[in-house]
Short mmCIF file of C-alpha atoms in Angstrom, two decimals:
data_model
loop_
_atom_site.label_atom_id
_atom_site.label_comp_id
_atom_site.label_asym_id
_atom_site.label_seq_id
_atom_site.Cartn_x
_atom_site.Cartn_y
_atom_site.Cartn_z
CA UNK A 1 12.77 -10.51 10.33
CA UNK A 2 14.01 -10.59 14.09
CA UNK A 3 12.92 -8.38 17.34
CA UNK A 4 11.33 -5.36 16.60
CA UNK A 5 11.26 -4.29 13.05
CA UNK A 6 10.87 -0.58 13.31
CA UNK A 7 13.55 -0.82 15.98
CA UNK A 8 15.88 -2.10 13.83
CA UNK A 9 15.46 -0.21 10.83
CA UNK A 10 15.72 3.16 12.57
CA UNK A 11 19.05 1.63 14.54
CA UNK A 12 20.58 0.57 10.88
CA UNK A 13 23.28 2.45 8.61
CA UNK A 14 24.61 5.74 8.90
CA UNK A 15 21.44 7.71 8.89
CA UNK A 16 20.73 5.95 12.17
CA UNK A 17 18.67 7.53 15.23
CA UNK A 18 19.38 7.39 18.57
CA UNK A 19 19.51 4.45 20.86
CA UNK A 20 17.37 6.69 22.93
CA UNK A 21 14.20 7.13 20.29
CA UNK A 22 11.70 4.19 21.19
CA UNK A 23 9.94 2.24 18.10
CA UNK A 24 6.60 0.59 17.85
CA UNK A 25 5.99 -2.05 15.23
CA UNK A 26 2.68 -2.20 13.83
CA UNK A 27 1.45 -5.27 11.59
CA UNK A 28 -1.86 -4.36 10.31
CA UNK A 29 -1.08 -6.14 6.99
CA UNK A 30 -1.23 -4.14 4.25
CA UNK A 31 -2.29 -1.38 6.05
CA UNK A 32 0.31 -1.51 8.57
CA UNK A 33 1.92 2.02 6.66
CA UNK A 34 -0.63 4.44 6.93
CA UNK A 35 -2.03 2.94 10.16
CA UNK A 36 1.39 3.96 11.54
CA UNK A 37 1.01 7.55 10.19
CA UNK A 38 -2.06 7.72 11.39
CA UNK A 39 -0.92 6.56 15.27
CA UNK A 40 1.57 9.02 14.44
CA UNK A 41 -0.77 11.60 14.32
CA UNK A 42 -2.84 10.87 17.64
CA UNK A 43 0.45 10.48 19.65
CA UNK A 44 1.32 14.15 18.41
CA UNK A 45 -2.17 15.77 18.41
CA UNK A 46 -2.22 14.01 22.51
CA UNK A 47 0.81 15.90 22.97
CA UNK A 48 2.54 12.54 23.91
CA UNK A 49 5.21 13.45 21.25
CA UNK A 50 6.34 16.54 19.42
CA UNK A 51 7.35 14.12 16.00
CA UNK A 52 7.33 10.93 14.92
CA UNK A 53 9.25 8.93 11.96
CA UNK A 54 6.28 6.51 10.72
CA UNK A 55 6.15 4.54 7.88
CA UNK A 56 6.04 0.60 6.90
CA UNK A 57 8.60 -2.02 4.94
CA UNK A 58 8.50 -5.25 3.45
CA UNK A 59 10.94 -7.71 2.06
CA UNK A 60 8.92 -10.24 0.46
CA UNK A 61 12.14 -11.77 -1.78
CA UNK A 62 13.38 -12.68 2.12
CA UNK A 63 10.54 -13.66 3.62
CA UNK A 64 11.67 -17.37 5.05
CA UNK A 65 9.80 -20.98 4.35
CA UNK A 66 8.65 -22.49 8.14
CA UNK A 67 9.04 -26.17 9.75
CA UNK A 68 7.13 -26.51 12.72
CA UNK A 69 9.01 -27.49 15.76
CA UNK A 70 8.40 -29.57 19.08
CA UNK A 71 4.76 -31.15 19.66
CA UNK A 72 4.14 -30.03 15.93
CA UNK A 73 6.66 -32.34 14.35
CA UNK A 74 4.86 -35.62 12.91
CA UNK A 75 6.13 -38.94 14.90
CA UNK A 76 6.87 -40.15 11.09
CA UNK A 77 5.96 -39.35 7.70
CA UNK A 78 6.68 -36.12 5.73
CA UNK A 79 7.08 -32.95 7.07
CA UNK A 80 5.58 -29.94 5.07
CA UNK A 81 7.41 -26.89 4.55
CA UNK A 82 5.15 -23.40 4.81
CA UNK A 83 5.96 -20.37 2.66
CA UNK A 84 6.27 -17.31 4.74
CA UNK A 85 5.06 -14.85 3.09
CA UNK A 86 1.45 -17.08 1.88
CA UNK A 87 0.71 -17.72 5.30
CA UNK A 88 1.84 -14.68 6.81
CA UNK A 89 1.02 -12.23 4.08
CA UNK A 90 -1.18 -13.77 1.70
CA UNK A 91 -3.50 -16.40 2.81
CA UNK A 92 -7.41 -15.54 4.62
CA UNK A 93 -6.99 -17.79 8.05
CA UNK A 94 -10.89 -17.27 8.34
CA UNK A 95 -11.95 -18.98 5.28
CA UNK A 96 -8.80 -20.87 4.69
CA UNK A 97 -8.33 -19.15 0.79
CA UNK A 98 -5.55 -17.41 -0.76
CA UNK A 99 -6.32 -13.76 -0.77
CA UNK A 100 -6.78 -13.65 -4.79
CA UNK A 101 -9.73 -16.09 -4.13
CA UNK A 102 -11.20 -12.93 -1.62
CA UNK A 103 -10.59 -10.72 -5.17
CA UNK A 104 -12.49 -12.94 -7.34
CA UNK A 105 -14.81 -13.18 -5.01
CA UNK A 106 -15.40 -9.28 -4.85
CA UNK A 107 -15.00 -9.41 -8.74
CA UNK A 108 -18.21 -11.93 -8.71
CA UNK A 109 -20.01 -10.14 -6.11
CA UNK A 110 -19.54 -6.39 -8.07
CA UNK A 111 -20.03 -8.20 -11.28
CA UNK A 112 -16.22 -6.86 -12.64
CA UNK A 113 -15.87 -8.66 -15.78
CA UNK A 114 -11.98 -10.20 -16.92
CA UNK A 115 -12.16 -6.97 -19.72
CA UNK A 116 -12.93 -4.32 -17.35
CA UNK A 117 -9.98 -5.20 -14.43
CA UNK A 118 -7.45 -5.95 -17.61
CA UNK A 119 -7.84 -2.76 -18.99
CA UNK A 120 -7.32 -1.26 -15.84
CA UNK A 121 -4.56 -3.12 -15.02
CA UNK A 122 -2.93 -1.85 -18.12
CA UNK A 123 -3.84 1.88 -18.07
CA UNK A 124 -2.07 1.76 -14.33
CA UNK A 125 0.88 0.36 -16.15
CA UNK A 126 0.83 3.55 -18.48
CA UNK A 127 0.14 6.11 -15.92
CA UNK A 128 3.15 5.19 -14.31
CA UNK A 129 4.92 4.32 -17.10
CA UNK A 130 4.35 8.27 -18.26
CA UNK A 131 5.25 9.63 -14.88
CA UNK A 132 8.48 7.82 -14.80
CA UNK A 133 9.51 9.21 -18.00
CA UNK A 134 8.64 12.65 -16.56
CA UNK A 135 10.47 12.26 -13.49
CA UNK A 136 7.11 12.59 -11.19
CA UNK A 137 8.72 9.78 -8.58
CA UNK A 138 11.90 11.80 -8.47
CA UNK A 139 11.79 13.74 -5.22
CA UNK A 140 9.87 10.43 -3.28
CA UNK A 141 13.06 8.50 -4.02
CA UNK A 142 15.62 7.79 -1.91
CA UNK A 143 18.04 5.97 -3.55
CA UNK A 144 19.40 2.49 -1.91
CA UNK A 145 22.92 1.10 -2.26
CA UNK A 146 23.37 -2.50 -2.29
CA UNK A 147 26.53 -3.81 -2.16
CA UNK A 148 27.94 -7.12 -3.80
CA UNK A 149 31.02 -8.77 -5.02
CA UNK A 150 31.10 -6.94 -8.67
CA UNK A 151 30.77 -3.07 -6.83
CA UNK A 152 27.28 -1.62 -5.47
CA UNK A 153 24.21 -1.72 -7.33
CA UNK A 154 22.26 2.13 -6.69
CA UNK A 155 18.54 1.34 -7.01
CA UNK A 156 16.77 4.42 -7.50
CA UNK A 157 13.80 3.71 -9.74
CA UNK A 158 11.41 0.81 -9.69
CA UNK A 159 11.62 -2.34 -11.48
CA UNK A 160 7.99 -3.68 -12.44
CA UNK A 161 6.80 -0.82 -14.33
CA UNK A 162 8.35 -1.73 -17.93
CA UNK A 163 7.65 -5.79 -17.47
CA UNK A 164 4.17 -5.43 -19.04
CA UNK A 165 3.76 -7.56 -22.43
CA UNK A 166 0.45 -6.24 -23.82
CA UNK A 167 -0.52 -8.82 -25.86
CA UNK A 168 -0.08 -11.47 -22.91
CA UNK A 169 -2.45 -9.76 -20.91
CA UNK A 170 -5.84 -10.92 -22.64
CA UNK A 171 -3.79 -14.31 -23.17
CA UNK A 172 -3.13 -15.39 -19.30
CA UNK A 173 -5.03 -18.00 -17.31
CA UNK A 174 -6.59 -17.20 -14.01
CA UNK A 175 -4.35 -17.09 -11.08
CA UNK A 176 -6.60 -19.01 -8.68
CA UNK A 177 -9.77 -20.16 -9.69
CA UNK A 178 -10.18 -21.98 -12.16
CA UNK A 179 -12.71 -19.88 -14.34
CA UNK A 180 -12.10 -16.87 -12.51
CA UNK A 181 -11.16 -13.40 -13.79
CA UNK A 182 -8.13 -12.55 -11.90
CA UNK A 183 -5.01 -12.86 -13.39
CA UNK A 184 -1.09 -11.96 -12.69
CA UNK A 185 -1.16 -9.18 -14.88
CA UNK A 186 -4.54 -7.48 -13.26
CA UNK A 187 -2.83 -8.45 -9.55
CA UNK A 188 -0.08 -6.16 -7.68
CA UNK A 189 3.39 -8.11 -7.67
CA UNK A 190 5.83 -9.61 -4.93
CA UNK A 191 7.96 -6.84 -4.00
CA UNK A 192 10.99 -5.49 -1.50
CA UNK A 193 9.84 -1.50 -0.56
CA UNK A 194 9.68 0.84 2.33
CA UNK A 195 8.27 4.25 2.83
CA UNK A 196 8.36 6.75 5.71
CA UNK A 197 6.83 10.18 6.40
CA UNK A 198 7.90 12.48 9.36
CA UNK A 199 5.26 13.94 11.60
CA UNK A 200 5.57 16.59 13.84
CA UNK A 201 3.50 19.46 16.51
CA UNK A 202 2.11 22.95 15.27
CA UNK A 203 5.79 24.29 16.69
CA UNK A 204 7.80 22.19 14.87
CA UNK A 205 5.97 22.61 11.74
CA UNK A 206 6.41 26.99 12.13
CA UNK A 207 9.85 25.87 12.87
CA UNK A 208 10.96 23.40 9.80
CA UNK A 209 7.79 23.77 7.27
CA UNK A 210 9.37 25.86 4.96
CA UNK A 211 12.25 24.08 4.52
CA UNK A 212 10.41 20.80 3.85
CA UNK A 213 9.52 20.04 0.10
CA UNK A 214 5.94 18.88 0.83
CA UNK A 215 3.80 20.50 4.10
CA UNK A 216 0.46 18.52 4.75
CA UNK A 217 -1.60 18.38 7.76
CA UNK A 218 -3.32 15.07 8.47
CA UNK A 219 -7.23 15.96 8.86
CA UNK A 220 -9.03 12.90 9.48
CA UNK A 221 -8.16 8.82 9.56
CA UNK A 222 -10.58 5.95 10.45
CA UNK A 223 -10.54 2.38 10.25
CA UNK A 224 -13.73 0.16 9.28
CA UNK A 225 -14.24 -3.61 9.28
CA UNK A 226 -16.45 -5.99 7.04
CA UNK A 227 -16.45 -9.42 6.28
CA UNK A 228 -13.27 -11.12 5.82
CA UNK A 229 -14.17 -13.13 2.05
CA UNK A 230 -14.89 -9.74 1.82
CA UNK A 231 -11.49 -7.31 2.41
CA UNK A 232 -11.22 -5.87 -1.16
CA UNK A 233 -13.90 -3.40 -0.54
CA UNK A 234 -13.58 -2.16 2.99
CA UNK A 235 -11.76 1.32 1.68
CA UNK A 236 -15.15 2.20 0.30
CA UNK A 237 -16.33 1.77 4.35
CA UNK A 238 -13.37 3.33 5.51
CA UNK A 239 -13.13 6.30 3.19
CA UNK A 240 -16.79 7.60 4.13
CA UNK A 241 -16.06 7.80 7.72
CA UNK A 242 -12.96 9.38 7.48
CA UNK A 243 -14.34 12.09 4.98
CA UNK A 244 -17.34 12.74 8.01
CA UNK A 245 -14.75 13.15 10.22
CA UNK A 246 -12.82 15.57 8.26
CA UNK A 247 -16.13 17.31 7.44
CA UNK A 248 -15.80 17.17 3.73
CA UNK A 249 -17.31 15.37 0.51
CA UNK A 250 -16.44 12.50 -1.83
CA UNK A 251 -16.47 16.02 -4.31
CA UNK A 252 -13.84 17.80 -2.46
CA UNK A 253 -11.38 15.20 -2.77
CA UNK A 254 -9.07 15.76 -5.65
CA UNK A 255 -6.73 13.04 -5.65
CA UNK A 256 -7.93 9.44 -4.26
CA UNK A 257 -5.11 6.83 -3.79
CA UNK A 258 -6.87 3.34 -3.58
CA UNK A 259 -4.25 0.54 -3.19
CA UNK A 260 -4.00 -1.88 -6.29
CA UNK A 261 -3.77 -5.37 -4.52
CA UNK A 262 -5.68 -6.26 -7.65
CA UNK A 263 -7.20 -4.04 -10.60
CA UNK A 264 -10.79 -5.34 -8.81
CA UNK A 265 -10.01 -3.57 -5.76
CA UNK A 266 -9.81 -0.46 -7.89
CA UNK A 267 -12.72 -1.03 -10.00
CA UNK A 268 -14.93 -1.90 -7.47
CA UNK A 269 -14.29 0.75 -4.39
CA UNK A 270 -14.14 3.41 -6.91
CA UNK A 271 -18.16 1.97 -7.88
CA UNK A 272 -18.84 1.92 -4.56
CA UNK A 273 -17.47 5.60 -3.64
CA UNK A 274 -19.19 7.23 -6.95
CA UNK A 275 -16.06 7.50 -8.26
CA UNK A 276 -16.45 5.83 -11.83
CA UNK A 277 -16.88 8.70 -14.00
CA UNK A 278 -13.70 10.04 -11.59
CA UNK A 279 -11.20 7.92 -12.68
CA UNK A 280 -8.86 10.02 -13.54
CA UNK A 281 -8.61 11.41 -9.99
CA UNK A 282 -7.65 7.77 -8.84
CA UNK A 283 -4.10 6.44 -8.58
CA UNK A 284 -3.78 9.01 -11.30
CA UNK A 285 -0.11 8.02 -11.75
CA UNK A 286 -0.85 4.16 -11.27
CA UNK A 287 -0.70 2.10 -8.35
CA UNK A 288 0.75 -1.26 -6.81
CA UNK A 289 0.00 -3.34 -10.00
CA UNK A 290 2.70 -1.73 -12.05
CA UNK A 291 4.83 -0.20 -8.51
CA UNK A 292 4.22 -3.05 -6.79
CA UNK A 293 2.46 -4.18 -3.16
CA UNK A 294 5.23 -4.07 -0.52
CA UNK A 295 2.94 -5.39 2.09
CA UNK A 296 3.88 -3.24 4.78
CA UNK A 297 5.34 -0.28 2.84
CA UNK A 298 2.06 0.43 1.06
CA UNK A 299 0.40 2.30 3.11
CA UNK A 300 2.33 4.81 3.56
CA UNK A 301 3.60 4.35 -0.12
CA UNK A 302 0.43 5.53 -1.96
CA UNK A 303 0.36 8.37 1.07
CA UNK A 304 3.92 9.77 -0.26
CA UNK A 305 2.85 9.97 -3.56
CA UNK A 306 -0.28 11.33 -2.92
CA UNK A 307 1.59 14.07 -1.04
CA UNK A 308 3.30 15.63 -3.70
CA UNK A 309 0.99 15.42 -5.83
CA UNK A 310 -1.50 17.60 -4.19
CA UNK A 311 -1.14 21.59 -4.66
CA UNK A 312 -1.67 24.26 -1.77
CA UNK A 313 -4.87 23.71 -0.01
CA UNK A 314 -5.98 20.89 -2.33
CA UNK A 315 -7.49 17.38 -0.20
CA UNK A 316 -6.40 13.75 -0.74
CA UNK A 317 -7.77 10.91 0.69
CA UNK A 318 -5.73 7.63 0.53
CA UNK A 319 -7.34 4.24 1.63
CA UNK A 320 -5.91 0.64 2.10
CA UNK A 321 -8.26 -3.05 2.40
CA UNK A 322 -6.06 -5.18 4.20
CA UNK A 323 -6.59 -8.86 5.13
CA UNK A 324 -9.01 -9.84 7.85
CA UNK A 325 -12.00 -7.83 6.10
CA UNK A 326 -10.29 -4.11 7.10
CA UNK A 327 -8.94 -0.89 5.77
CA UNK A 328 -7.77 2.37 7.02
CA UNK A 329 -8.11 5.76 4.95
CA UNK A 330 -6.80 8.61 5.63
CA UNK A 331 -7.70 12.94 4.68
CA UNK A 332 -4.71 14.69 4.41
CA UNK A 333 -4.63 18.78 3.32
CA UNK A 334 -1.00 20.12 1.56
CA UNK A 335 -0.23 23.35 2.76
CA UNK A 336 2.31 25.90 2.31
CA UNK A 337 2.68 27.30 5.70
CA UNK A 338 1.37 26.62 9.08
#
């Protein structure tokens, strides 16, 4: 990964910035995207900046396998090799489990049978399966060039989405417990993403708003905290707080993006926030299970799409659980003009 993420992705290629724009990285885990957006916002609405390029990436194909070094290394005997992206990513350092033992644990607690998180799992794979074929993703895409020794390779549609087998789903054994419920086709998938979303002050928005292809204001953002076993449903204590801040109701809200870690996530926040009989106002064109779950891209990932989806004056509220036992959710208003 190297110094300074953020740094270096705003330094790279030819769309570069200058040497002179200062980057923060944030690592909130999974909701390291929209927690940037929503830092973002405060720096602008302090007046410490007029705009701000947030957003969040991940390479999980590159993430590197550790050796420990110095005082670490055994006298004699084997030396263990750590995968990156478990330990860093995808393992609970409070109770010592891999985070799809925190889902099955939320899947016990909500009482989310195997049925219920397959079949969402597979109507996420259709939603986005249908907006793909009608070019919803199209303006969110910016196309990325990879070079290698036969030519470049332009990637400019997601490569999940189509993998689904239907008739393996109700066939495939639990992913990490034993007799659990969660599977790999009910979980998000390893990934390589990035998102980004440019903020900016009441002047600059007056200034550039019509030219942009989607104008939003950000209304409200919160954070909340619960038990770590517990992570999978802290959006459903973020998402309250953020809608009290923003003065509205779960009612007003017409488009809910709830990040798809695992279909139980889904299932269970969407119990939680009254939401069940509202489904199809959630991750209405399917979510990190079929996209995939760029850790730090996310975020900010289900924000984008939420974006332009929403119509003139319509509310969204997006929310992210992220390891530890937190989540950040954030209220955001589209707008035509400022």
């Amino acid at each position: 990964m190297g110094q300074s993420p953020a740094r270096q992705a705003v330094l790279a290629g030819p769309a570069s910035l200058s040497t002179n724009v200062d980057c923060t990285t944030v690592n909130k885990v999974c909701s390291s995207g929209l927690k940037s957006v929503a830092l973002a916002a405060q720096s602008i609405a302090l007046d410490i900046d007029k705009a701000v390029l947030a957003g969040g990436m991940e390479s999980m194909s590159r993430v590197p396998f550790y050796l420990p070094r110095g005082p670490q290394m055994p006298a004699f005997g084997e030396l263990k090799i750590r995968d990156g992206m478990i330990s860093d990513g995808l393992w609970d350092p409070y109770n010592d489990v891999h985070m799809g033992k925190c889902a099955e644990t939320c899947a016990n607690n909500q009482k989310i049978s195997r049925e219920a998180q397959d079949q969402y799992a597979v109507e996420s794979y259709a939603r986005t399966q249908k907006a793909w074929s009608e070019g919803a993703f199209n303006e969110e895409i910016a196309p990325v060039t990879v070079p290698g020794k036969k030519g470049d390779t332009i990637v400019k549609e997601d490569e999940g989405y189509n993998r689904l087998k239907l008739d393996k789903v109700p066939t495939l054994k639990p992913a990490f417990v034993k007799d659990g419920t969660v599977t790999a086709a009910n979980s998000s998938s390893f990934n390589d993403g990035a998102s980004a979303l440019v903020l900016g002050n009441k002047d600059l928005a007056k200034e550039h708003g019509s030219k942009s292809r989607v104008l939003a204001r950000v209304v409200s953002y919160a954070d909340a905290a619960i038990d770590p076993i517990d992570f999978p449903i802290a959006p459903a204590s973020a998402a309250p707080i953020a809608l009290q801040r923003a003065g509205l109701k779960t009612s007003d809200i017409v488009h809910w993006e709830i990040n798809e870690a695992f279909a139980a996530v889904v299932v269970a926040n969407a119990r939680l926030l009254g939401l069940e009989n509202q489904m199809d106002k959630v991750n209405p064109l399917g979510g990190a299970i079929p996209l995939g779950h760029a850790i730090g891209s996310s975020g900010s990932r289900i924000l984008t799409t939420m974006l332009h989806r929403l119509k003139d004056g319509e509310f969204g509220c997006a929310a992210i659980c992220n390891g530890g036992g937190a989540a950040t959710a954030m209220v955001v208003q589209r707008v035509s003009s400022v």
